[in-house]
Amino acid sequence: MGALTSMATTALKVRTRAAPAARALPPPVALPLDQILRGDCIEAMRSLPDASIDMIFADPPYNLQLGGDLSRPDGSHVDAVTDAWDRFDSFATYDAFTRAWMAEARRILKPNGSLWVIGSYHNIFRVGAILQDTGFWILNDVVWRKANPMPNFKGTRFTNAHETLIWASMGEKARYTFNYRTMKTLNDELQMRSDWVLPICGGPERIKRNGVKAHPTQKPEALLYRVMLATTNRGDVVLDPFFGTGTTGAVAKRLGRHWIGCEREEAYISVAEERIAGALPLDESALTTMQSVKPTAKVAFGALVETGWIEPGTLVFDKKRRFMANVRTDGSLAFEAETGSIHSLGAKVQSAPTCNGWTFWHIEHQGEIKPIDELRQLYLLATED
């Protein structure tokens, strides 16, 4: 027994000496919140930890496959069709690029996160197939119908008046974010449809440097406003792997979301940094969203809010200034402890059964007091086909 005990003790000592020392876990990688990661988007995403991002909005190169320049009838050059970042040697090269960035997107998204991808007919079908092959589950395809599209100058095809967005979750059973009530309120208590009529980026929103567009395919902030309000919450982290001039970052800052951008073009980075620095975050009270009872209108009040005609946080009031209400991000109004749409809140404050909010509520616009219906008419004129 003594010999056996001695042998057992010796074996225990050997095992103890041979066991590897416990290694400390590496510290968690801090997210570079509200920063632009310079360089290739795939490499930039590889620097981010697993399951750390709430939503990704991707506006990848469209791979337009044009053999030469495209000119308007007046001889002027059409932007974006010959830029180096949109050139790929073949469909196979483009597909390999798409698989690479999408694999990283899937790795860094949280299990309840979601992915948005926008494209044209040139690339969206290839992107959609790869998206499904990668394991994403398509929730919707959204048609962004451009209220003011560029015409087909040669007259050889239909005018390309829309782009397609794919919204996808991490899997069929994933518990993704969808703020249904907010979207319904934004659309004057009608369910938000998957066809969105929004103007292309133009006017003061279109960023220019020395009289030239800073980016040829700058997306309108209204588009990102709706995407972000629908599928993220305050404090969420939104990643844009093709950051460009920073539309995603500017809208995220306004709506109280964190953002991370990936961009390799220094000219775009410079514009984005300046733009986001100037974006003003909204007041906490304006960021609160709700659903109200059903009014009817041909143009949703929310359309004026998301397109910037009426800023969240703006005060609206009745003609006699008895009631001062605050406009919130989803197009609802707040007055003291009461909230509602322009119509329902107007009825509440008057103790009336109904109210036409368009004519009841007024706003100061260009130094004049006007009913908000006048801004609706201006919006209609600006966006009509």
Short mmCIF file of C-alpha atoms in Angstrom, two decimals, residues 4-383:
data_model
loop_
_atom_site.label_atom_id
_atom_site.label_comp_id
_atom_site.label_asym_id
_atom_site.label_seq_id
_atom_site.Cartn_x
_atom_site.Cartn_y
_atom_site.Cartn_z
CA LEU A 4 1.08 2.40 -4.31
CA THR A 5 0.52 5.54 -2.29
CA SER A 6 3.99 6.78 -3.19
CA MET A 7 3.43 6.06 -6.87
CA ALA A 8 0.07 7.84 -6.80
CA THR A 9 1.63 10.85 -5.11
CA THR A 10 4.38 10.97 -7.70
CA ALA A 11 1.86 10.73 -10.54
CA LEU A 12 -0.18 13.56 -9.02
CA LYS A 13 2.93 15.72 -8.82
CA VAL A 14 3.74 14.97 -12.45
CA ARG A 15 0.23 15.85 -13.58
CA THR A 16 0.30 19.01 -11.50
CA ARG A 17 3.62 20.12 -13.00
CA ALA A 18 2.48 19.28 -16.54
CA ALA A 19 -0.86 21.15 -16.37
CA PRO A 20 -0.73 24.45 -18.28
CA ALA A 21 -1.05 27.61 -16.30
CA ALA A 22 -4.45 29.30 -16.49
CA ARG A 23 -4.43 32.19 -18.93
CA ALA A 24 -6.28 35.42 -18.27
CA LEU A 25 -8.98 36.24 -20.80
CA PRO A 26 -8.11 39.15 -23.07
CA PRO A 27 -9.86 42.39 -22.14
CA PRO A 28 -12.97 43.17 -24.18
CA VAL A 29 -12.35 45.23 -27.29
CA ALA A 30 -13.80 48.71 -26.91
CA LEU A 31 -15.98 49.78 -29.80
CA PRO A 32 -14.76 52.90 -31.64
CA LEU A 33 -18.08 54.64 -31.16
CA ASP A 34 -18.85 57.70 -33.27
CA GLN A 35 -15.66 57.32 -35.29
CA ILE A 36 -14.67 56.71 -38.90
CA LEU A 37 -12.40 53.71 -39.47
CA ARG A 38 -10.08 54.57 -42.34
CA GLY A 39 -9.26 52.03 -45.03
CA ASP A 40 -10.82 48.95 -46.56
CA CYS A 41 -14.19 48.13 -45.00
CA ILE A 42 -13.47 44.40 -44.68
CA GLU A 43 -10.27 45.01 -42.75
CA ALA A 44 -11.98 47.66 -40.65
CA MET A 45 -14.82 45.33 -39.69
CA ARG A 46 -12.32 42.61 -38.77
CA SER A 47 -11.08 44.91 -36.00
CA LEU A 48 -14.51 44.88 -34.33
CA PRO A 49 -15.59 42.25 -31.78
CA ASP A 50 -18.19 39.56 -32.45
CA ALA A 51 -21.88 40.35 -31.86
CA SER A 52 -21.29 44.03 -31.05
CA ILE A 53 -23.41 45.95 -33.60
CA ASP A 54 -27.17 46.52 -33.51
CA MET A 55 -27.79 47.47 -37.13
CA ILE A 56 -25.78 47.74 -40.34
CA PHE A 57 -26.77 50.00 -43.22
CA ALA A 58 -24.76 49.14 -46.33
CA ASP A 59 -24.68 51.16 -49.54
CA PRO A 60 -22.06 49.15 -51.45
CA PRO A 61 -20.71 49.92 -54.92
CA TYR A 62 -23.40 49.16 -57.50
CA ASN A 63 -21.00 47.72 -60.11
CA LEU A 64 -22.71 49.67 -62.88
CA GLN A 65 -20.83 47.74 -65.60
CA LEU A 66 -20.62 50.70 -67.96
CA GLY A 67 -18.02 50.61 -70.69
CA GLY A 68 -17.51 54.37 -70.89
CA ASP A 69 -18.76 57.78 -69.87
CA LEU A 70 -22.43 58.68 -69.72
CA SER A 71 -23.39 62.16 -70.84
CA ARG A 72 -26.52 64.27 -70.72
CA PRO A 73 -27.99 65.84 -73.89
CA ASP A 74 -26.14 69.07 -73.08
CA GLY A 75 -22.84 67.18 -73.03
CA SER A 76 -22.32 67.31 -69.27
CA HIS A 77 -20.94 64.24 -67.52
CA VAL A 78 -23.13 62.02 -65.32
CA ASP A 79 -21.43 61.36 -61.99
CA ALA A 80 -20.62 57.99 -60.40
CA VAL A 81 -20.56 55.84 -63.51
CA THR A 82 -16.78 55.76 -63.94
CA ASP A 83 -15.44 56.17 -60.39
CA ALA A 84 -12.68 53.73 -59.48
CA TRP A 85 -14.49 52.45 -56.37
CA ASP A 86 -17.33 51.17 -58.58
CA ARG A 87 -15.14 49.19 -61.00
CA PHE A 88 -14.84 45.41 -60.76
CA ASP A 89 -13.17 43.13 -63.30
CA SER A 90 -16.06 40.67 -63.42
CA PHE A 91 -19.24 39.55 -61.72
CA ALA A 92 -17.16 36.88 -59.96
CA THR A 93 -14.87 39.56 -58.50
CA TYR A 94 -17.85 41.59 -57.31
CA ASP A 95 -19.48 38.51 -55.80
CA ALA A 96 -16.29 37.61 -53.91
CA PHE A 97 -16.11 41.16 -52.55
CA THR A 98 -19.77 40.97 -51.48
CA ARG A 99 -19.29 37.63 -49.71
CA ALA A 100 -16.27 38.96 -47.84
CA TRP A 101 -17.86 42.10 -46.42
CA MET A 102 -21.15 40.35 -45.73
CA ALA A 103 -19.42 37.55 -43.77
CA GLU A 104 -17.85 40.19 -41.53
CA ALA A 105 -21.19 41.96 -41.21
CA ARG A 106 -22.79 38.75 -40.00
CA ARG A 107 -20.00 38.13 -37.49
CA ILE A 108 -20.23 41.54 -35.84
CA LEU A 109 -24.03 41.82 -35.75
CA LYS A 110 -25.79 40.91 -32.52
CA PRO A 111 -28.18 37.92 -32.67
CA ASN A 112 -31.11 40.35 -32.65
CA GLY A 113 -29.44 42.79 -35.05
CA SER A 114 -30.42 43.47 -38.63
CA LEU A 115 -28.86 44.38 -41.96
CA TRP A 116 -30.04 46.87 -44.57
CA VAL A 117 -28.54 46.84 -48.06
CA ILE A 118 -29.46 49.28 -50.82
CA GLY A 119 -28.78 48.82 -54.50
CA SER A 120 -30.00 49.20 -58.06
CA TYR A 121 -30.91 46.60 -60.65
CA HIS A 122 -27.20 46.32 -61.46
CA ASN A 123 -26.34 44.60 -58.19
CA ILE A 124 -29.27 44.08 -55.82
CA PHE A 125 -30.23 40.63 -57.13
CA ARG A 126 -26.68 39.30 -56.77
CA VAL A 127 -26.41 40.89 -53.32
CA GLY A 128 -29.74 39.39 -52.27
CA ALA A 129 -28.73 35.87 -53.28
CA ILE A 130 -25.40 36.13 -51.43
CA LEU A 131 -27.21 37.57 -48.42
CA GLN A 132 -29.39 34.46 -48.23
CA ASP A 133 -26.42 32.14 -48.85
CA THR A 134 -24.63 33.82 -45.92
CA GLY A 135 -27.47 32.91 -43.56
CA PHE A 136 -29.47 36.12 -43.34
CA TRP A 137 -33.28 35.99 -43.41
CA ILE A 138 -35.00 38.55 -45.65
CA LEU A 139 -37.76 40.45 -43.84
CA ASN A 140 -38.72 42.96 -46.53
CA ASP A 141 -37.59 44.37 -49.80
CA VAL A 142 -38.39 48.07 -49.78
CA VAL A 143 -38.76 50.08 -52.97
CA TRP A 144 -37.49 53.64 -52.65
CA ARG A 145 -39.42 55.42 -55.36
CA LYS A 146 -37.61 58.62 -56.21
CA ALA A 147 -39.96 61.57 -56.46
CA ASN A 148 -37.51 63.35 -58.80
CA PRO A 149 -35.39 60.72 -60.63
CA MET A 150 -32.77 61.43 -63.26
CA PRO A 151 -34.33 60.84 -66.70
CA ASN A 152 -33.13 58.30 -69.23
CA PHE A 153 -31.23 60.63 -71.55
CA LYS A 154 -30.89 58.25 -74.49
CA GLY A 155 -34.57 57.30 -74.51
CA THR A 156 -33.70 53.62 -74.93
CA ARG A 157 -35.11 52.31 -71.62
CA PHE A 158 -37.62 53.14 -68.91
CA THR A 159 -36.47 55.86 -66.52
CA ASN A 160 -34.82 54.25 -63.49
CA ALA A 161 -37.06 55.79 -60.86
CA HIS A 162 -36.35 53.54 -57.87
CA GLU A 163 -33.77 51.71 -55.85
CA THR A 164 -34.30 48.59 -53.74
CA LEU A 165 -33.46 48.10 -50.07
CA ILE A 166 -33.29 44.64 -48.50
CA TRP A 167 -33.94 44.40 -44.78
CA ALA A 168 -32.76 41.14 -43.20
CA SER A 169 -32.43 39.56 -39.76
CA MET A 170 -29.81 37.12 -38.55
CA GLY A 171 -32.18 34.19 -39.01
CA GLU A 172 -35.79 33.10 -39.37
CA LYS A 173 -36.32 32.99 -35.58
CA ALA A 174 -34.28 36.10 -34.71
CA ARG A 175 -35.87 38.68 -32.40
CA TYR A 176 -35.04 41.77 -34.46
CA THR A 177 -36.09 45.35 -33.68
CA PHE A 178 -39.08 46.79 -35.52
CA ASN A 179 -40.76 49.88 -34.12
CA TYR A 180 -44.13 49.25 -35.70
CA ARG A 181 -45.99 51.83 -33.64
CA THR A 182 -43.47 54.53 -34.49
CA MET A 183 -43.75 53.79 -38.20
CA LYS A 184 -47.53 53.86 -38.08
CA THR A 185 -47.50 57.21 -36.29
CA LEU A 186 -44.97 58.57 -38.79
CA ASN A 187 -47.43 57.63 -41.55
CA ASP A 188 -50.50 59.30 -39.94
CA GLU A 189 -51.75 56.06 -38.36
CA LEU A 190 -51.64 54.04 -41.56
CA GLN A 191 -49.40 50.98 -41.67
CA MET A 192 -46.08 51.89 -43.26
CA ARG A 193 -45.83 50.22 -46.66
CA SER A 194 -42.78 48.80 -48.38
CA ASP A 195 -42.87 51.43 -51.16
CA TRP A 196 -41.42 54.72 -49.99
CA VAL A 197 -41.75 57.90 -52.03
CA LEU A 198 -38.87 60.21 -51.12
CA PRO A 199 -36.96 62.77 -53.19
CA ILE A 200 -33.34 62.18 -54.12
CA CYS A 201 -30.75 64.27 -52.33
CA GLY A 202 -30.76 67.83 -53.62
CA GLY A 203 -30.96 71.49 -52.67
CA PRO A 204 -29.20 72.60 -49.47
CA GLU A 205 -28.79 68.98 -48.36
CA ARG A 206 -26.60 68.13 -51.35
CA ILE A 207 -23.03 68.70 -50.21
CA LYS A 208 -20.74 70.42 -52.70
CA ARG A 209 -17.10 71.40 -52.73
CA ASN A 210 -15.99 74.12 -55.13
CA GLY A 211 -19.35 73.87 -56.88
CA VAL A 212 -19.00 70.12 -57.50
CA LYS A 213 -20.92 67.35 -55.72
CA ALA A 214 -18.83 66.03 -52.85
CA HIS A 215 -20.19 62.52 -53.49
CA PRO A 216 -22.02 61.39 -56.64
CA THR A 217 -24.51 59.09 -54.91
CA GLN A 218 -25.24 60.89 -51.63
CA LYS A 219 -28.37 59.40 -50.05
CA PRO A 220 -31.10 61.66 -48.63
CA GLU A 221 -31.19 61.92 -44.87
CA ALA A 222 -34.94 61.18 -44.96
CA LEU A 223 -34.18 57.65 -46.13
CA LEU A 224 -31.80 56.94 -43.24
CA TYR A 225 -34.16 58.68 -40.82
CA ARG A 226 -36.91 56.21 -41.62
CA VAL A 227 -34.62 53.16 -41.62
CA MET A 228 -33.07 54.10 -38.29
CA LEU A 229 -36.29 55.11 -36.57
CA ALA A 230 -37.92 51.85 -37.68
CA THR A 231 -35.24 49.32 -36.76
CA THR A 232 -33.06 50.78 -33.98
CA ASN A 233 -33.53 52.31 -30.55
CA ARG A 234 -31.81 55.15 -28.72
CA GLY A 235 -28.28 54.20 -27.74
CA ASP A 236 -27.99 51.44 -30.37
CA VAL A 237 -24.82 51.14 -32.45
CA VAL A 238 -25.23 51.54 -36.22
CA LEU A 239 -22.42 50.59 -38.60
CA ASP A 240 -22.05 51.82 -42.17
CA PRO A 241 -19.28 49.96 -44.03
CA PHE A 242 -19.50 52.30 -47.04
CA PHE A 243 -19.69 55.58 -45.15
CA GLY A 244 -19.16 58.09 -47.95
CA THR A 245 -19.97 61.62 -46.81
CA GLY A 246 -21.53 60.44 -43.55
CA THR A 247 -25.30 60.50 -44.02
CA THR A 248 -25.65 57.56 -41.62
CA GLY A 249 -23.51 59.25 -38.99
CA ALA A 250 -25.31 62.59 -39.22
CA VAL A 251 -28.76 61.00 -38.87
CA ALA A 252 -27.60 58.68 -36.07
CA LYS A 253 -26.27 61.64 -34.10
CA ARG A 254 -29.56 63.49 -34.48
CA LEU A 255 -31.59 60.47 -33.37
CA GLY A 256 -29.47 59.57 -30.34
CA ARG A 257 -27.80 56.48 -31.84
CA HIS A 258 -24.10 55.67 -31.87
CA TRP A 259 -22.44 55.16 -35.25
CA ILE A 260 -19.30 53.65 -36.73
CA GLY A 261 -18.26 54.31 -40.32
CA CYS A 262 -15.78 52.60 -42.63
CA GLU A 263 -14.36 54.66 -45.48
CA ARG A 264 -11.17 54.57 -47.53
CA GLU A 265 -11.51 57.80 -49.56
CA GLU A 266 -9.92 60.68 -47.66
CA ALA A 267 -11.93 63.27 -49.58
CA TYR A 268 -15.18 61.72 -48.36
CA ILE A 269 -13.86 61.35 -44.81
CA SER A 270 -13.07 65.05 -44.62
CA VAL A 271 -16.59 65.98 -45.72
CA ALA A 272 -18.19 63.44 -43.36
CA GLU A 273 -16.27 64.66 -40.32
CA GLU A 274 -17.25 68.27 -40.97
CA ARG A 275 -20.86 67.33 -41.65
CA ILE A 276 -21.31 65.19 -38.52
CA ALA A 277 -19.63 67.78 -36.32
CA GLY A 278 -22.32 70.23 -37.41
CA ALA A 279 -25.25 67.84 -36.86
CA LEU A 280 -27.25 68.77 -33.77
CA PRO A 281 -28.62 65.96 -31.58
CA LEU A 282 -32.30 66.23 -30.82
CA ASP A 283 -33.68 67.03 -27.38
CA GLU A 284 -34.68 64.00 -25.27
CA SER A 285 -38.36 65.00 -25.30
CA ALA A 286 -38.38 65.13 -29.08
CA LEU A 287 -36.88 61.63 -29.31
CA THR A 288 -39.83 60.01 -27.50
CA THR A 289 -42.14 58.22 -29.93
CA MET A 290 -45.70 56.91 -29.78
CA GLN A 291 -48.76 55.71 -31.68
CA SER A 292 -51.97 57.76 -31.80
CA VAL A 293 -55.54 57.28 -32.97
CA LYS A 294 -56.30 57.25 -36.65
CA PRO A 295 -56.51 60.47 -38.67
CA THR A 296 -56.54 60.65 -42.44
CA ALA A 297 -54.42 62.73 -44.78
CA LYS A 298 -53.07 62.38 -48.29
CA VAL A 299 -49.65 63.47 -47.08
CA ALA A 300 -48.47 62.25 -43.71
CA PHE A 301 -47.25 64.89 -41.28
CA GLY A 302 -44.37 62.50 -40.60
CA ALA A 303 -43.21 63.01 -44.18
CA LEU A 304 -42.55 66.68 -43.41
CA VAL A 305 -40.62 65.71 -40.28
CA GLU A 306 -38.40 63.03 -41.82
CA THR A 307 -37.56 65.18 -44.85
CA GLY A 308 -36.59 68.15 -42.68
CA TRP A 309 -39.40 70.53 -43.63
CA ILE A 310 -40.35 70.61 -39.95
CA GLU A 311 -37.55 69.73 -37.51
CA PRO A 312 -38.20 67.53 -34.46
CA GLY A 313 -38.28 69.81 -31.42
CA THR A 314 -40.08 72.60 -33.33
CA LEU A 315 -42.95 74.30 -31.49
CA VAL A 316 -46.34 74.41 -33.19
CA PHE A 317 -49.31 76.31 -31.83
CA ASP A 318 -52.91 77.25 -32.51
CA LYS A 319 -53.64 80.61 -34.12
CA LYS A 320 -54.36 82.28 -30.77
CA ARG A 321 -51.27 80.68 -29.16
CA ARG A 322 -53.27 79.03 -26.38
CA PHE A 323 -51.57 75.69 -26.92
CA MET A 324 -47.86 75.19 -27.67
CA ALA A 325 -46.92 71.64 -28.71
CA ASN A 326 -43.54 70.07 -29.37
CA VAL A 327 -42.89 68.07 -32.56
CA ARG A 328 -41.29 64.65 -31.94
CA THR A 329 -39.22 62.45 -34.23
CA ASP A 330 -42.11 60.23 -35.35
CA GLY A 331 -44.39 63.12 -36.25
CA SER A 332 -46.39 63.03 -33.01
CA LEU A 333 -46.92 66.13 -30.86
CA ALA A 334 -46.51 66.62 -27.11
CA PHE A 335 -48.44 69.24 -25.10
CA GLU A 336 -47.97 69.14 -21.31
CA ALA A 337 -48.98 65.57 -20.36
CA GLU A 338 -50.89 64.95 -23.59
CA THR A 339 -49.50 63.35 -26.75
CA GLY A 340 -50.96 62.48 -30.13
CA SER A 341 -50.92 63.07 -33.83
CA ILE A 342 -51.52 66.57 -35.20
CA HIS A 343 -55.20 65.66 -35.50
CA SER A 344 -55.84 63.77 -32.25
CA LEU A 345 -53.91 66.20 -30.05
CA GLY A 346 -55.67 69.13 -31.68
CA ALA A 347 -58.97 67.52 -30.76
CA LYS A 348 -57.83 66.75 -27.18
CA VAL A 349 -56.70 70.28 -26.30
CA GLN A 350 -59.97 71.72 -27.59
CA SER A 351 -62.11 68.99 -26.02
CA ALA A 352 -63.50 68.51 -29.49
CA PRO A 353 -64.54 65.23 -31.17
CA THR A 354 -62.34 65.84 -34.22
CA CYS A 355 -59.77 68.28 -35.51
CA ASN A 356 -58.06 69.02 -38.81
CA GLY A 357 -54.53 69.33 -37.48
CA TRP A 358 -53.22 70.74 -40.75
CA THR A 359 -55.22 73.95 -40.31
CA PHE A 360 -55.36 74.06 -36.48
CA TRP A 361 -51.62 73.96 -35.82
CA HIS A 362 -49.43 76.84 -36.95
CA ILE A 363 -45.70 77.37 -37.25
CA GLU A 364 -43.31 80.25 -37.69
CA HIS A 365 -41.80 79.86 -41.15
CA GLN A 366 -39.52 82.41 -42.82
CA GLY A 367 -40.62 85.09 -40.37
CA GLU A 368 -44.36 84.46 -40.87
CA ILE A 369 -46.98 82.57 -38.87
CA LYS A 370 -48.55 79.94 -41.13
CA PRO A 371 -50.76 76.88 -40.72
CA ILE A 372 -48.67 73.76 -41.18
CA ASP A 373 -50.85 72.96 -44.18
CA GLU A 374 -48.93 75.63 -46.11
CA LEU A 375 -45.71 73.66 -45.57
CA ARG A 376 -47.53 70.56 -46.77
CA GLN A 377 -48.41 72.36 -49.99
CA LEU A 378 -44.81 73.50 -50.43
CA TYR A 379 -43.65 69.91 -49.86
CA LEU A 380 -46.10 68.66 -52.50
CA LEU A 381 -44.84 71.22 -55.00
CA ALA A 382 -41.23 70.31 -54.30
CA THR A 383 -41.78 66.56 -54.65
#
